[in-house]
Short mmCIF file of C-alpha atoms and ligand atoms in Angstrom, two decimals:
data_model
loop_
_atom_site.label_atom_id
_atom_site.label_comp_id
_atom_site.label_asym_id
_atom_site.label_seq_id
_atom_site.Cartn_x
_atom_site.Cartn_y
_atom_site.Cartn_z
CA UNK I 453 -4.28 37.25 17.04
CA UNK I 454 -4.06 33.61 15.92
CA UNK I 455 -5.48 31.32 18.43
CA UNK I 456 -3.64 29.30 20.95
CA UNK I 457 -3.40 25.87 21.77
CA UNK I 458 -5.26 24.58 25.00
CA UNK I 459 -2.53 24.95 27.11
CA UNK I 460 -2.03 28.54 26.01
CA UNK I 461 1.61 27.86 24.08
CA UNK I 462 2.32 29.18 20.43
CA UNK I 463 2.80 25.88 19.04
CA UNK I 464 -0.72 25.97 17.03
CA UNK I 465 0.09 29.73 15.69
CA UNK I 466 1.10 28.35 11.71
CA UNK I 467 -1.31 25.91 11.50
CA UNK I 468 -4.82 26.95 10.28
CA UNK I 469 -7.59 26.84 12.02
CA UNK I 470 -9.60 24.99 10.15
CA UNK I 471 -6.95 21.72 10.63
CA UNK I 472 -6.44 22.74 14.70
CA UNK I 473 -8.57 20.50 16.34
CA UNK I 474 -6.86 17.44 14.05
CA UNK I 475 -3.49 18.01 15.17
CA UNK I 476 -2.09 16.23 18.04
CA UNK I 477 0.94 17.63 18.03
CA UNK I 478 3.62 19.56 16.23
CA UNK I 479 6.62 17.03 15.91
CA UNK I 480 8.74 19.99 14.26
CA UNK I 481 8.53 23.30 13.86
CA UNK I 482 8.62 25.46 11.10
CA UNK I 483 11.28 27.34 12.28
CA UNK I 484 13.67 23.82 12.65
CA UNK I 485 12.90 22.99 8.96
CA UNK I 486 13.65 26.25 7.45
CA UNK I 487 17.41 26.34 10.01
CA UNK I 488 17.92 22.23 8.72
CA UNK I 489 17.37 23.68 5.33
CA UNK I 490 19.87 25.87 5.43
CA UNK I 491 22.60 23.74 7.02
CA UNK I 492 21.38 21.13 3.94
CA UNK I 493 21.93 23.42 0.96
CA UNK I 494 25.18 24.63 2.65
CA UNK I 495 26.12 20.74 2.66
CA UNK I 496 25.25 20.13 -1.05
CA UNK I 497 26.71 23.29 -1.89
CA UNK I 498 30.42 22.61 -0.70
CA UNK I 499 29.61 18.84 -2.05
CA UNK I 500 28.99 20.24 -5.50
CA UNK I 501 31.30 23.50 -5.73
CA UNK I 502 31.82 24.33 -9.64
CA UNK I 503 29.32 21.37 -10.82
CA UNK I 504 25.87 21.53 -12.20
CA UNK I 505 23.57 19.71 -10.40
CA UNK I 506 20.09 17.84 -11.37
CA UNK I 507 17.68 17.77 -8.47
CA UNK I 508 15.04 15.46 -9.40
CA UNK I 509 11.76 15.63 -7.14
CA UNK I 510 9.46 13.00 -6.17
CA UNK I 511 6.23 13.95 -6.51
CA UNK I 512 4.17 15.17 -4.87
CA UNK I 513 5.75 15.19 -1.34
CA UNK I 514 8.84 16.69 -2.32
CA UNK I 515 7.67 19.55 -4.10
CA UNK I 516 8.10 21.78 -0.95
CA UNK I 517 11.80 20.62 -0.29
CA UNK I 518 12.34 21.09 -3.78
CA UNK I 519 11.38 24.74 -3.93
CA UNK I 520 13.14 25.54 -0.39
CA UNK I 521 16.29 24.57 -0.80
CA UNK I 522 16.61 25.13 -4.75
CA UNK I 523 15.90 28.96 -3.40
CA UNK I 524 18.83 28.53 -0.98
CA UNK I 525 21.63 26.96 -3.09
CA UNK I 526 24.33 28.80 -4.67
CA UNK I 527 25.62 25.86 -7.21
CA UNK I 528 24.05 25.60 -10.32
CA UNK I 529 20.85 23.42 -10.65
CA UNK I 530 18.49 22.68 -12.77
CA UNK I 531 14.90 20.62 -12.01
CA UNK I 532 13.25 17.76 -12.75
CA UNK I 533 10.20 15.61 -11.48
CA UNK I 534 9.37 12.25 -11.36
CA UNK I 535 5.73 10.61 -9.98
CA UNK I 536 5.52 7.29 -9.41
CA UNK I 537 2.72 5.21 -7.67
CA UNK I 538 3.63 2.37 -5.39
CA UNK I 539 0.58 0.38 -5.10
CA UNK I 540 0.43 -0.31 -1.34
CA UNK I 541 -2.30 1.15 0.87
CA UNK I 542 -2.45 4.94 1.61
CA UNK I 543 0.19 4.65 4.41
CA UNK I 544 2.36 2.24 3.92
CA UNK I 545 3.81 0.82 0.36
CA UNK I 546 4.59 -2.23 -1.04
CA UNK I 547 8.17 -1.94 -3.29
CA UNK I 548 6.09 -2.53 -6.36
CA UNK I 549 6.76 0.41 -7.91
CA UNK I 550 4.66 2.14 -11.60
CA UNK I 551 6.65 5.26 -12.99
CA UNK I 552 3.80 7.90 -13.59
CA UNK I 553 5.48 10.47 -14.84
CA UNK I 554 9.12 10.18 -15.72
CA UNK I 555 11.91 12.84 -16.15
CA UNK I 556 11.68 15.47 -18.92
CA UNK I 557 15.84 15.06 -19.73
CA UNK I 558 18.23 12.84 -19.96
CA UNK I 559 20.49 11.75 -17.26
CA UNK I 560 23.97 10.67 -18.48
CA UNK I 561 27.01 12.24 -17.23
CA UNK I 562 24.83 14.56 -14.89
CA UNK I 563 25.38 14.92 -11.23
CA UNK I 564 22.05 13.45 -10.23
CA UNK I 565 20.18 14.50 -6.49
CA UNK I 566 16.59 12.92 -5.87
CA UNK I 567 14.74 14.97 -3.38
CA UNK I 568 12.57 13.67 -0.77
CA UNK I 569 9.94 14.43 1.70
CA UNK I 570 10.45 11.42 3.75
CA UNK I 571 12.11 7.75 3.35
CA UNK I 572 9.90 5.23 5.18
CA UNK I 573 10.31 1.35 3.72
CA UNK I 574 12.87 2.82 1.49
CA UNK I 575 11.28 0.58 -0.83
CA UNK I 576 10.36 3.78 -3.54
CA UNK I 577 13.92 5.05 -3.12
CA UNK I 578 15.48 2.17 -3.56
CA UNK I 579 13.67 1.59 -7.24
CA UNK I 580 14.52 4.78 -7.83
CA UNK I 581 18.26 4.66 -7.53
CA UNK I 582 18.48 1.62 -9.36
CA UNK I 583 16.52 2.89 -12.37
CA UNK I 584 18.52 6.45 -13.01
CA UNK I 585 21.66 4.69 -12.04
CA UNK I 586 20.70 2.39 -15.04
CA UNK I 587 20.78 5.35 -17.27
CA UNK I 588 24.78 6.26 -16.55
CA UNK I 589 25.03 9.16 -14.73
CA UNK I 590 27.91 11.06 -13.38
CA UNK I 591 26.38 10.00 -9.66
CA UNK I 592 22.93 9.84 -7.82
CA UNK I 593 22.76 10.76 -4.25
CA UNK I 594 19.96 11.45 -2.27
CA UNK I 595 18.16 14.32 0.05
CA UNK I 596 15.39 13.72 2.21
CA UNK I 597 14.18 16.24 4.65
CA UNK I 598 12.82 13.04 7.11
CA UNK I 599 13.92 9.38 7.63
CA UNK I 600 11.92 6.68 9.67
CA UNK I 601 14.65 4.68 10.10
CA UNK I 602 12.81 2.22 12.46
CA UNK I 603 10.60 1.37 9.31
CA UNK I 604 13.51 0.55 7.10
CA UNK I 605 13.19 -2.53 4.58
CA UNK I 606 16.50 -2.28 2.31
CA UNK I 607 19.57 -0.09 3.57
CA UNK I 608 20.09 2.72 1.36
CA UNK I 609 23.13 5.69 0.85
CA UNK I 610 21.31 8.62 2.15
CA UNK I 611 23.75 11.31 1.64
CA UNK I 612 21.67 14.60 3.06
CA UNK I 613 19.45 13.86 6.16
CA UNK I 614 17.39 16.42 7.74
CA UNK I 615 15.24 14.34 10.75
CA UNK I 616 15.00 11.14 12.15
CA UNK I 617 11.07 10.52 13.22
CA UNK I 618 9.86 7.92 15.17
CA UNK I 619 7.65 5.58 13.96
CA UNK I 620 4.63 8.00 14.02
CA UNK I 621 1.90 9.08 11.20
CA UNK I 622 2.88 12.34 10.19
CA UNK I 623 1.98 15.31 7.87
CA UNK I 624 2.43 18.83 6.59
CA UNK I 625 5.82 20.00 4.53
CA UNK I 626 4.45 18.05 1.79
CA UNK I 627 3.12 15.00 3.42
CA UNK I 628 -0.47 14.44 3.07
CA UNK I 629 -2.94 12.39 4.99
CA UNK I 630 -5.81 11.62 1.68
CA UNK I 631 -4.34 14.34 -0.30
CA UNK I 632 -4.90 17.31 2.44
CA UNK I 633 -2.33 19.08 5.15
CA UNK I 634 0.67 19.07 2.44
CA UNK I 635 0.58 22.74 3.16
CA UNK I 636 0.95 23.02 6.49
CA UNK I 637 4.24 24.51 7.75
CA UNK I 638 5.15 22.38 10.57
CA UNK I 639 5.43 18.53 10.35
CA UNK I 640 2.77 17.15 13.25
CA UNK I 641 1.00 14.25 14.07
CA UNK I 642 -2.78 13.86 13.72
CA UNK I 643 -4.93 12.66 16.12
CA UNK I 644 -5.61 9.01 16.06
CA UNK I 645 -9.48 9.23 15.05
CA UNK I 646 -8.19 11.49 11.90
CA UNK I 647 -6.51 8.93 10.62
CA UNK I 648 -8.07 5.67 12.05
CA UNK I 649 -4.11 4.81 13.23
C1 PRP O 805 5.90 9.02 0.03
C2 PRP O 805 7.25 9.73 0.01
C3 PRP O 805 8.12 8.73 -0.68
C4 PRP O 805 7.53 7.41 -0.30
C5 PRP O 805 8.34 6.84 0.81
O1 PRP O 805 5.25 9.27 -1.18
O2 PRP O 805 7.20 10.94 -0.67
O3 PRP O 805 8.12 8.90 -2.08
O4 PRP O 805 6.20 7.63 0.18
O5 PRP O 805 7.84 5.59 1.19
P1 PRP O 805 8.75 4.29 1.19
O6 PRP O 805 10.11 4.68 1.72
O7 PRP O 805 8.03 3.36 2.15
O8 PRP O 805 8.81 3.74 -0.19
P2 PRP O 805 3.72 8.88 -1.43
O9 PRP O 805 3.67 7.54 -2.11
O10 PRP O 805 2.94 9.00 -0.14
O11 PRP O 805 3.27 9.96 -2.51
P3 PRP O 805 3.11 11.57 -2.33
O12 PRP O 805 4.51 12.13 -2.22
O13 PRP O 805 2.42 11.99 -3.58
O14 PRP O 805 2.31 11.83 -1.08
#
Protein backbone atom coordinates (compact mmCIF):
# COMPACT_ATOMS: atom_id res chain seq x y z
CA UNK A 1 0.00 0.00 0.00
CA UNK A 2 1.48 3.36 -1.04
CA UNK A 3 1.68 5.71 1.79
CA UNK A 4 -0.67 8.46 2.62
CA UNK A 5 -0.42 11.96 3.09
CA UNK A 6 -0.58 13.38 6.76
CA UNK A 7 -4.00 13.95 6.73
CA UNK A 8 -4.70 10.41 5.59
CA UNK A 9 -6.11 11.49 1.80
CA UNK A 10 -4.83 9.73 -1.49
CA UNK A 11 -3.48 12.77 -2.90
CA UNK A 12 0.35 11.60 -2.29
CA UNK A 13 -0.47 7.92 -3.82
CA UNK A 14 1.50 8.77 -7.58
CA UNK A 15 4.11 10.58 -6.26
CA UNK A 16 7.21 8.64 -5.03
CA UNK A 17 8.30 8.48 -1.96
CA UNK A 18 11.44 9.52 -2.19
CA UNK A 19 10.03 13.30 -3.48
CA UNK A 20 6.94 13.12 -0.60
CA UNK A 21 8.18 15.12 2.00
CA UNK A 22 9.07 18.03 -0.88
CA UNK A 23 5.70 18.37 -2.09
CA UNK A 24 3.42 20.87 -0.71
CA UNK A 25 0.75 20.15 -2.59
CA UNK A 26 -0.73 18.54 -5.65
CA UNK A 27 -2.12 21.54 -7.78
CA UNK A 28 -3.54 18.85 -10.37
CA UNK A 29 -4.04 15.55 -10.53
CA UNK A 30 -3.05 13.01 -12.74
CA UNK A 31 -6.27 11.95 -13.45
CA UNK A 32 -7.34 15.91 -14.67
CA UNK A 33 -4.35 15.91 -17.09
CA UNK A 34 -4.89 12.66 -18.71
CA UNK A 35 -9.29 13.80 -19.04
CA UNK A 36 -7.79 17.64 -20.39
CA UNK A 37 -5.75 15.55 -22.71
CA UNK A 38 -8.29 13.98 -24.16
CA UNK A 39 -10.73 16.86 -24.62
CA UNK A 40 -7.27 18.60 -26.30
CA UNK A 41 -6.53 15.99 -28.96
CA UNK A 42 -10.31 15.79 -29.64
CA UNK A 43 -9.99 19.73 -30.24
CA UNK A 44 -6.95 19.50 -32.62
CA UNK A 45 -8.41 16.62 -34.16
CA UNK A 46 -11.74 18.25 -35.54
CA UNK A 47 -9.31 21.47 -36.11
CA UNK A 48 -7.16 19.40 -38.43
CA UNK A 49 -9.65 16.70 -40.02
CA UNK A 50 -7.94 15.34 -43.41
CA UNK A 51 -4.55 17.46 -42.79
CA UNK A 52 -1.16 16.36 -41.74
CA UNK A 53 0.00 17.94 -38.92
CA UNK A 54 3.71 18.85 -37.53
CA UNK A 55 3.83 18.92 -33.76
CA UNK A 56 7.01 20.44 -32.87
CA UNK A 57 8.09 19.99 -29.07
CA UNK A 58 9.97 22.20 -26.89
CA UNK A 59 12.35 20.56 -25.15
CA UNK A 60 12.62 19.24 -22.58
CA UNK A 61 9.30 20.16 -20.79
CA UNK A 62 7.15 19.19 -23.46
CA UNK A 63 8.32 15.89 -24.11
CA UNK A 64 5.52 14.37 -21.89
CA UNK A 65 2.64 16.37 -23.68
CA UNK A 66 4.18 15.43 -26.75
CA UNK A 67 4.02 11.68 -26.25
CA UNK A 68 0.35 11.89 -24.56
CA UNK A 69 -1.52 13.40 -26.84
CA UNK A 70 0.44 12.25 -30.13
CA UNK A 71 -0.86 8.66 -28.60
CA UNK A 72 -4.41 10.09 -28.53
CA UNK A 73 -4.84 11.82 -31.92
CA UNK A 74 -6.44 10.33 -34.83
CA UNK A 75 -5.11 13.00 -37.64
CA UNK A 76 -2.00 12.39 -39.11
CA UNK A 77 1.21 13.76 -37.40
CA UNK A 78 4.45 13.62 -37.60
CA UNK A 79 7.27 14.99 -34.80
CA UNK A 80 9.73 17.27 -34.37
CA UNK A 81 11.86 18.93 -31.51
CA UNK A 82 13.33 22.01 -30.92
CA UNK A 83 15.70 23.07 -27.59
CA UNK A 84 16.42 26.33 -27.03
CA UNK A 85 18.06 28.04 -23.95
CA UNK A 86 16.78 31.36 -22.74
CA UNK A 87 19.45 32.70 -20.64
CA UNK A 88 17.52 33.98 -17.60
CA UNK A 89 17.86 32.39 -14.16
CA UNK A 90 16.52 28.84 -13.46
CA UNK A 91 12.93 30.15 -12.91
CA UNK A 92 12.23 32.83 -14.65
CA UNK A 93 13.64 33.88 -18.35
CA UNK A 94 14.71 36.74 -19.96
CA UNK A 95 13.26 36.82 -23.93
CA UNK A 96 16.82 36.43 -25.07
CA UNK A 97 16.45 33.47 -26.67
CA UNK A 98 19.76 30.73 -28.26
CA UNK A 99 18.24 27.90 -30.55
CA UNK A 100 20.05 24.66 -29.24
CA UNK A 101 18.82 22.32 -31.25
CA UNK A 102 16.67 23.21 -34.19
CA UNK A 103 14.11 21.15 -36.25
CA UNK A 104 15.21 18.09 -38.26
CA UNK A 105 12.66 19.21 -41.47
CA UNK A 106 11.59 21.80 -43.15
CA UNK A 107 8.56 23.79 -42.45
CA UNK A 108 6.95 25.34 -45.56
CA UNK A 109 3.48 24.68 -46.46
CA UNK A 110 3.11 22.39 -43.26
CA UNK A 111 0.41 22.79 -40.72
CA UNK A 112 2.73 23.68 -37.88
CA UNK A 113 1.64 22.93 -33.79
CA UNK A 114 4.41 23.82 -31.08
CA UNK A 115 3.78 21.89 -27.97
CA UNK A 116 4.22 23.14 -24.58
CA UNK A 117 4.53 22.29 -21.01
CA UNK A 118 3.74 25.65 -19.74
CA UNK A 119 3.71 29.45 -21.10
CA UNK A 120 4.97 31.73 -18.31
CA UNK A 121 6.58 35.30 -19.74
CA UNK A 122 5.58 34.04 -23.07
CA UNK A 123 8.76 35.46 -23.92
CA UNK A 124 10.21 31.72 -25.45
CA UNK A 125 6.92 31.31 -27.32
CA UNK A 126 6.78 34.34 -28.65
CA UNK A 127 10.49 33.89 -30.42
CA UNK A 128 9.35 30.88 -31.39
CA UNK A 129 6.36 31.82 -33.48
CA UNK A 130 8.11 34.49 -35.07
CA UNK A 131 11.05 32.34 -36.21
CA UNK A 132 8.95 29.21 -37.92
CA UNK A 133 6.48 31.73 -39.12
CA UNK A 134 9.61 33.22 -40.90
CA UNK A 135 10.07 30.00 -42.67
CA UNK A 136 6.38 30.08 -44.59
CA UNK A 137 4.32 27.66 -43.29
CA UNK A 138 0.83 26.66 -44.00
CA UNK A 139 0.05 28.00 -40.14
CA UNK A 140 1.61 27.76 -36.56
CA UNK A 141 -0.64 27.45 -33.65
CA UNK A 142 0.12 26.55 -30.35
CA UNK A 143 -0.68 23.81 -27.40
CA UNK A 144 0.29 24.18 -23.99
CA UNK A 145 -0.92 21.93 -21.31
CA UNK A 146 -0.50 25.16 -18.55
CA UNK A 147 -0.65 29.00 -18.86
CA UNK A 148 0.38 31.54 -16.03
CA UNK A 149 -1.40 34.10 -17.41
CA UNK A 150 -0.76 36.49 -14.43
CA UNK A 151 3.02 36.31 -15.53
CA UNK A 152 2.36 37.32 -19.08
CA UNK A 153 4.93 39.78 -20.88
CA UNK A 154 3.71 39.84 -24.71
CA UNK A 155 0.04 38.59 -25.61
CA UNK A 156 0.21 35.61 -27.65
CA UNK A 157 -2.59 33.30 -29.91
CA UNK A 158 -2.77 30.32 -27.74
CA UNK A 159 -5.04 28.15 -29.64
CA UNK A 160 -5.20 24.79 -27.22
CA UNK A 161 -5.17 25.57 -23.41
CA UNK A 162 -5.24 22.95 -20.87
CA UNK A 163 -4.85 25.03 -17.20
CA UNK A 164 -4.63 28.30 -15.97
CA UNK A 165 -2.13 28.27 -12.69
CA UNK A 166 -1.67 30.86 -10.44
CA UNK A 167 1.35 32.44 -10.02
CA UNK A 168 2.95 29.50 -8.09
CA UNK A 169 6.40 27.40 -8.60
CA UNK A 170 5.38 24.30 -9.98
CA UNK A 171 6.63 20.85 -11.23
CA UNK A 172 6.11 17.33 -12.48
CA UNK A 173 4.46 16.55 -16.20
CA UNK A 174 7.65 17.68 -17.51
CA UNK A 175 8.51 20.62 -15.43
CA UNK A 176 11.59 20.36 -13.48
CA UNK A 177 12.87 22.14 -10.46
CA UNK A 178 17.22 21.72 -11.28
CA UNK A 179 16.55 19.06 -13.72
CA UNK A 180 14.54 16.56 -11.21
CA UNK A 181 10.51 15.85 -10.67
CA UNK A 182 9.86 16.02 -14.65
CA UNK A 183 8.50 12.59 -14.01
CA UNK A 184 6.17 12.97 -11.62
CA UNK A 185 2.52 12.44 -12.65
CA UNK A 186 0.73 15.17 -11.02
CA UNK A 187 1.69 18.89 -11.40
CA UNK A 188 2.34 20.17 -7.48
CA UNK A 189 3.98 22.74 -5.76
CA UNK A 190 7.15 22.27 -3.70
CA UNK A 191 7.67 23.39 -0.49
CA UNK A 192 9.21 26.76 -0.14
CA UNK A 193 12.68 25.57 1.47
CA UNK A 194 12.97 23.11 -1.79
CA UNK A 195 13.15 25.70 -3.85
CA UNK A 196 14.36 28.77 -1.79
CA UNK A 197 10.89 30.62 -3.31
C1 LIG B 1 10.05 26.37 -19.85
C2 LIG B 1 8.84 25.96 -20.70
C3 LIG B 1 8.86 26.98 -21.79
C4 LIG B 1 9.44 28.20 -21.13
C5 LIG B 1 8.32 29.11 -20.77
O1 LIG B 1 11.19 25.78 -20.40
O2 LIG B 1 8.96 24.66 -21.20
O3 LIG B 1 9.65 26.58 -22.88
O4 LIG B 1 10.10 27.79 -19.93
O5 LIG B 1 8.81 30.28 -20.17
P1 LIG B 1 8.47 31.72 -20.74
O6 LIG B 1 7.02 31.71 -21.17
O7 LIG B 1 8.69 32.63 -19.55
O8 LIG B 1 9.40 32.01 -21.86
P2 LIG B 1 12.60 25.80 -19.64
O9 LIG B 1 13.40 26.96 -20.16
O10 LIG B 1 12.39 25.74 -18.15
O11 LIG B 1 13.29 24.48 -20.21
P3 LIG B 1 12.87 22.93 -19.96
O12 LIG B 1 11.59 22.70 -20.74
O13 LIG B 1 14.03 22.17 -20.51
O14 LIG B 1 12.66 22.72 -18.48
Amino acid sequence: MPERSPDGDHRFDLIPEVYRDAVESVLIPAADIERKLDEMAAQVDADYADRELLLVGVLKGAIFVMADLTRRLTVSSAMDFMAVSSYGSSTTSSGVVRILKDLDTEIEGRDVLIVEDIVDSGLTLDYLIKNLRSRRPASVEVLALLTKPSRREVELPIAYVGFEVPDVFVVGYGLDFDEDYRGLRDVVTLKHEVYGG
